Short mmCIF file of C-alpha atoms in Angstrom, two decimals:
data_model
loop_
_atom_site.label_atom_id
_atom_site.label_comp_id
_atom_site.label_asym_id
_atom_site.label_seq_id
_atom_site.Cartn_x
_atom_site.Cartn_y
_atom_site.Cartn_z
CA MET A 1 42.14 -21.23 -37.82
CA LYS A 2 40.20 -20.00 -40.84
CA LYS A 3 37.13 -21.95 -39.69
CA LEU A 4 37.37 -20.35 -36.24
CA LYS A 5 37.54 -16.88 -37.77
CA LYS A 6 34.49 -17.64 -39.90
CA LYS A 7 32.60 -18.86 -36.84
CA LEU A 8 33.58 -15.75 -34.91
CA LEU A 9 32.46 -13.55 -37.81
CA ILE A 10 29.02 -15.15 -37.48
CA ILE A 11 28.81 -15.51 -33.68
CA VAL A 12 30.04 -12.04 -32.66
CA PRO A 13 27.50 -10.08 -34.79
CA CYS A 14 24.74 -12.39 -33.53
CA ILE A 15 25.71 -11.71 -29.92
CA ILE A 16 25.78 -7.96 -30.59
CA ILE A 17 22.36 -8.10 -32.25
CA LEU A 18 20.91 -10.11 -29.35
CA CYS A 19 22.36 -7.63 -26.85
CA ILE A 20 20.82 -4.73 -28.75
CA ILE A 21 17.45 -6.49 -28.94
CA GLY A 22 17.63 -7.26 -25.20
CA TYR A 23 18.49 -3.66 -24.38
CA VAL A 24 15.59 -2.34 -26.49
CA ILE A 25 13.15 -4.77 -24.84
CA ILE A 26 14.31 -3.81 -21.31
CA TYR A 27 14.31 -0.10 -22.15
CA ASN A 28 10.82 -0.19 -23.64
CA SER A 29 9.50 -2.15 -20.67
CA THR A 30 11.00 0.47 -18.33
CA TYR A 31 9.69 3.45 -20.29
CA SER A 32 6.26 2.06 -21.06
CA ILE A 33 3.72 4.70 -20.00
CA SER A 34 1.97 6.55 -22.81
CA ASP A 35 1.73 10.32 -22.47
CA ASN A 36 -2.06 10.67 -22.56
CA ASN A 37 -3.05 7.27 -21.15
CA LYS A 38 -4.52 8.18 -17.78
CA ALA A 39 -5.13 4.54 -16.80
CA GLU A 40 -1.48 3.61 -17.40
CA ILE A 41 -0.29 6.62 -15.39
CA GLN A 42 -2.66 5.85 -12.50
CA ASN A 43 -1.65 2.17 -12.35
CA ALA A 44 2.06 3.02 -12.44
CA LEU A 45 1.69 5.57 -9.64
CA MET A 46 -0.29 3.13 -7.51
CA LYS A 47 2.44 0.50 -7.86
CA SER A 48 5.07 3.07 -6.87
CA ILE A 49 3.40 4.31 -3.69
CA ASN A 50 2.06 0.99 -2.40
CA THR A 51 3.83 -0.11 0.79
CA PRO A 52 2.85 -2.33 3.75
CA THR A 53 1.28 0.75 5.42
CA VAL A 54 -0.04 2.46 2.29
CA ILE A 55 -2.28 0.20 0.22
CA THR A 56 -4.13 2.16 -2.42
CA LYS A 57 -7.74 1.34 -3.16
CA ASN A 58 -8.03 3.86 -5.97
CA LEU A 59 -6.09 6.79 -7.35
CA GLU A 60 -7.64 9.72 -9.17
CA ILE A 61 -5.45 12.10 -11.14
CA LYS A 62 -6.50 15.67 -10.39
CA GLN A 63 -4.08 17.55 -12.61
CA SER A 64 -0.98 17.01 -14.73
CA VAL A 65 1.43 19.13 -16.74
CA ASN A 66 4.32 18.40 -19.11
CA ILE A 67 7.50 20.43 -18.63
CA ASP A 68 10.21 19.55 -21.15
CA ASN A 69 11.06 15.84 -20.57
CA LYS A 70 9.09 15.57 -17.31
CA LYS A 71 5.43 15.09 -16.43
CA TYR A 72 4.18 16.26 -13.05
CA VAL A 73 0.97 14.86 -11.59
CA ILE A 74 -1.12 15.49 -8.48
CA TYR A 75 -3.65 12.89 -7.43
CA MET A 76 -6.13 11.95 -4.73
CA ASN A 77 -5.53 8.53 -3.26
CA THR A 78 -7.57 6.35 -0.91
CA ASN A 79 -5.60 4.25 1.58
CA VAL A 80 -7.25 0.91 2.37
CA ILE A 81 -5.66 0.94 5.84
CA GLY A 82 -7.75 3.50 7.71
CA ASN A 83 -9.80 4.25 4.58
CA PHE A 84 -8.62 7.87 4.42
CA LYS A 85 -7.95 10.08 1.41
CA PHE A 86 -4.78 12.03 0.84
CA LEU A 87 -3.35 14.23 -1.86
CA GLY A 88 -0.10 13.13 -3.48
CA ASP A 89 2.23 14.14 -6.27
CA GLY A 90 4.42 12.32 -8.74
CA GLU A 91 7.10 12.93 -11.35
CA LEU A 92 7.47 10.94 -14.55
CA VAL A 93 10.42 11.18 -16.93
CA LYS A 94 10.27 10.70 -20.70
CA GLY A 95 12.54 8.20 -22.46
CA ARG A 96 13.95 8.18 -25.97
CA ASN A 97 10.92 6.17 -27.11
CA ASN A 98 8.64 9.09 -26.10
CA LYS A 99 7.11 7.06 -23.28
CA TYR A 100 7.42 7.64 -19.54
CA LYS A 101 8.47 5.91 -16.35
CA VAL A 102 7.65 6.95 -12.78
CA ASN A 103 10.62 8.72 -11.26
CA LEU A 104 9.07 9.84 -7.97
CA ALA A 105 5.71 9.29 -6.30
CA GLY A 106 4.65 10.27 -2.82
CA TYR A 107 1.98 11.67 -0.58
CA ALA A 108 1.76 14.24 2.19
CA GLY A 109 -0.60 12.25 4.42
CA GLN A 110 -3.09 15.11 4.13
CA SER A 111 -6.39 15.48 2.30
CA THR A 112 -5.35 18.85 0.91
CA TYR A 113 -2.26 21.04 0.73
CA LEU A 114 -0.32 23.67 -1.17
CA GLN A 115 3.32 23.07 -1.93
CA ASN A 116 6.28 24.38 -3.90
CA LYS A 117 9.60 22.96 -5.03
CA ILE A 118 12.43 23.38 -7.50
CA VAL A 119 12.53 20.77 -10.25
CA GLU A 120 15.13 20.06 -12.90
CA THR A 121 14.42 18.99 -16.48
CA ASN A 122 16.67 18.37 -19.47
CA LYS A 123 16.32 22.06 -20.42
CA GLY A 124 16.49 23.93 -17.14
CA ASN A 125 15.17 24.49 -13.63
CA TYR A 126 11.65 25.47 -12.66
CA LEU A 127 9.77 26.52 -9.58
CA ILE A 128 6.47 24.67 -9.42
CA VAL A 129 3.57 25.45 -7.11
CA TYR A 130 0.88 22.81 -6.82
CA GLY A 131 -2.04 21.59 -4.75
CA GLU A 132 -5.64 22.62 -4.15
CA ASN A 133 -6.90 26.11 -4.95
CA TYR A 134 -9.45 26.26 -2.15
CA ASN A 135 -12.69 27.85 -3.45
CA LYS A 136 -10.57 28.97 -6.43
CA ARG A 137 -9.60 32.09 -4.51
CA ILE A 138 -5.87 32.07 -5.21
CA SER A 139 -4.93 34.17 -8.23
CA TYR A 140 -1.14 34.06 -7.89
CA ALA A 141 1.66 33.17 -5.51
CA THR A 142 5.05 34.63 -4.73
CA VAL A 143 7.84 32.37 -3.49
CA LYS A 144 11.12 33.57 -2.03
CA LEU A 145 14.05 31.31 -2.85
CA MET A 146 17.59 31.18 -1.53
CA ASN A 147 18.82 33.89 -3.90
CA ASP A 148 16.57 36.19 -1.83
CA ARG A 149 14.33 36.96 -4.77
CA ASP A 150 10.55 36.60 -5.00
CA TYR A 151 9.26 34.57 -7.95
CA TYR A 152 5.76 35.20 -9.29
CA VAL A 153 3.62 32.20 -10.28
CA LYS A 154 0.18 32.67 -11.85
CA ILE A 155 -2.34 30.19 -10.42
CA PRO A 156 -5.00 28.86 -12.83
CA ASN A 157 -8.66 29.09 -11.88
CA GLN A 158 -8.95 25.37 -11.16
CA GLU A 159 -9.77 23.33 -8.07
CA TYR A 160 -6.44 21.50 -8.37
CA PHE A 161 -3.48 22.99 -10.18
CA ILE A 162 0.18 22.72 -11.11
CA ALA A 163 1.73 26.09 -12.00
CA TYR A 164 5.35 26.92 -12.68
CA CYS A 165 7.93 29.47 -13.76
CA SER A 166 11.50 29.21 -14.99
CA VAL A 167 14.34 29.93 -12.53
CA PRO A 168 18.13 30.17 -13.01
CA LYS A 169 20.02 26.89 -12.68
CA GLU A 170 22.00 28.12 -9.70
CA VAL A 171 18.83 28.87 -7.70
CA LYS A 172 18.12 26.38 -4.95
CA ALA A 173 15.16 26.11 -2.61
CA GLU A 174 15.28 25.36 1.07
CA PHE A 175 14.89 21.61 1.46
CA PRO A 176 12.30 20.30 0.91
CA TYR A 177 10.49 23.54 -0.01
CA SER A 178 10.47 27.28 0.58
CA LYS A 179 8.38 28.31 3.59
CA GLU A 180 8.25 31.86 2.27
CA MET A 181 5.30 31.44 -0.08
CA LYS A 182 2.56 34.08 -0.12
CA LEU A 183 -0.86 33.72 -1.73
CA TYR A 184 -2.93 36.51 -3.27
CA ASP A 185 -6.45 36.85 -4.62
CA LYS A 186 -7.51 38.64 -7.81
CA ASP A 187 -7.60 41.97 -5.92
CA ASN A 188 -3.95 41.55 -4.85
CA LYS A 189 -4.98 40.90 -1.25
CA ASP A 190 -2.64 38.69 0.76
CA ILE A 191 -4.77 35.66 1.73
CA THR A 192 -1.92 33.40 2.87
CA LYS A 193 -3.01 33.09 6.50
CA GLU A 194 -6.66 32.67 5.56
CA ILE A 195 -5.93 29.82 3.13
CA ASN A 196 -3.46 28.17 5.51
CA ASP A 197 -6.04 28.30 8.32
CA VAL A 198 -8.62 26.62 6.08
CA ILE A 199 -6.15 23.91 5.01
CA GLY A 200 -5.13 23.39 8.64
CA LYS A 201 -8.74 22.92 9.74
CA ILE A 202 -9.40 20.39 6.97
CA ASN A 203 -6.28 18.40 7.85
CA GLY A 204 -6.61 18.89 11.60
CA THR A 205 -3.23 20.61 11.78
CA THR A 206 -1.81 24.08 12.32
CA ILE A 207 0.16 25.75 9.52
CA ASP A 208 2.58 28.54 10.43
#
């Protein structure tokens, strides 16, 4: 009996240590993307969006931003099937080891677009507006959410952008996004229809 207890005193801690080591290895392999390593981020996003109908030839990150424990990315991707380019967006989440994993990655099937959505981090909720700032004409956007309030988002003077503002936790957007987004130039002129018409012509679609 004493020998069995001694063996257990040795075996049980060893099993616990091995389990901890295994957990750390699995965790670090899951959260393995370095914050500023663009190549790692691009490769991880390509793996996430590749399907039998979407085979990526290359992926170019256009813009990224860190918000609390999340990283949001927009990228241009070339599909081997059909050889067309489309703009996509992804979300990465940070682990306890300060590295990231891909949480979401997708594409709109369009070469350009403007979009908005509510996102949740470990510190709160945010409204993000992202896409292409055609001819860098957009100075700011207003988005009406389901609490019937307009939220102001300053748009950076960049070809591609991700802009955001904080919103209350109880605020929800219409799924998958709010259609009530207006775009303004630096002179406060509403250019929503003009920009939507340009985007529609580029994509060969009509935007209401």
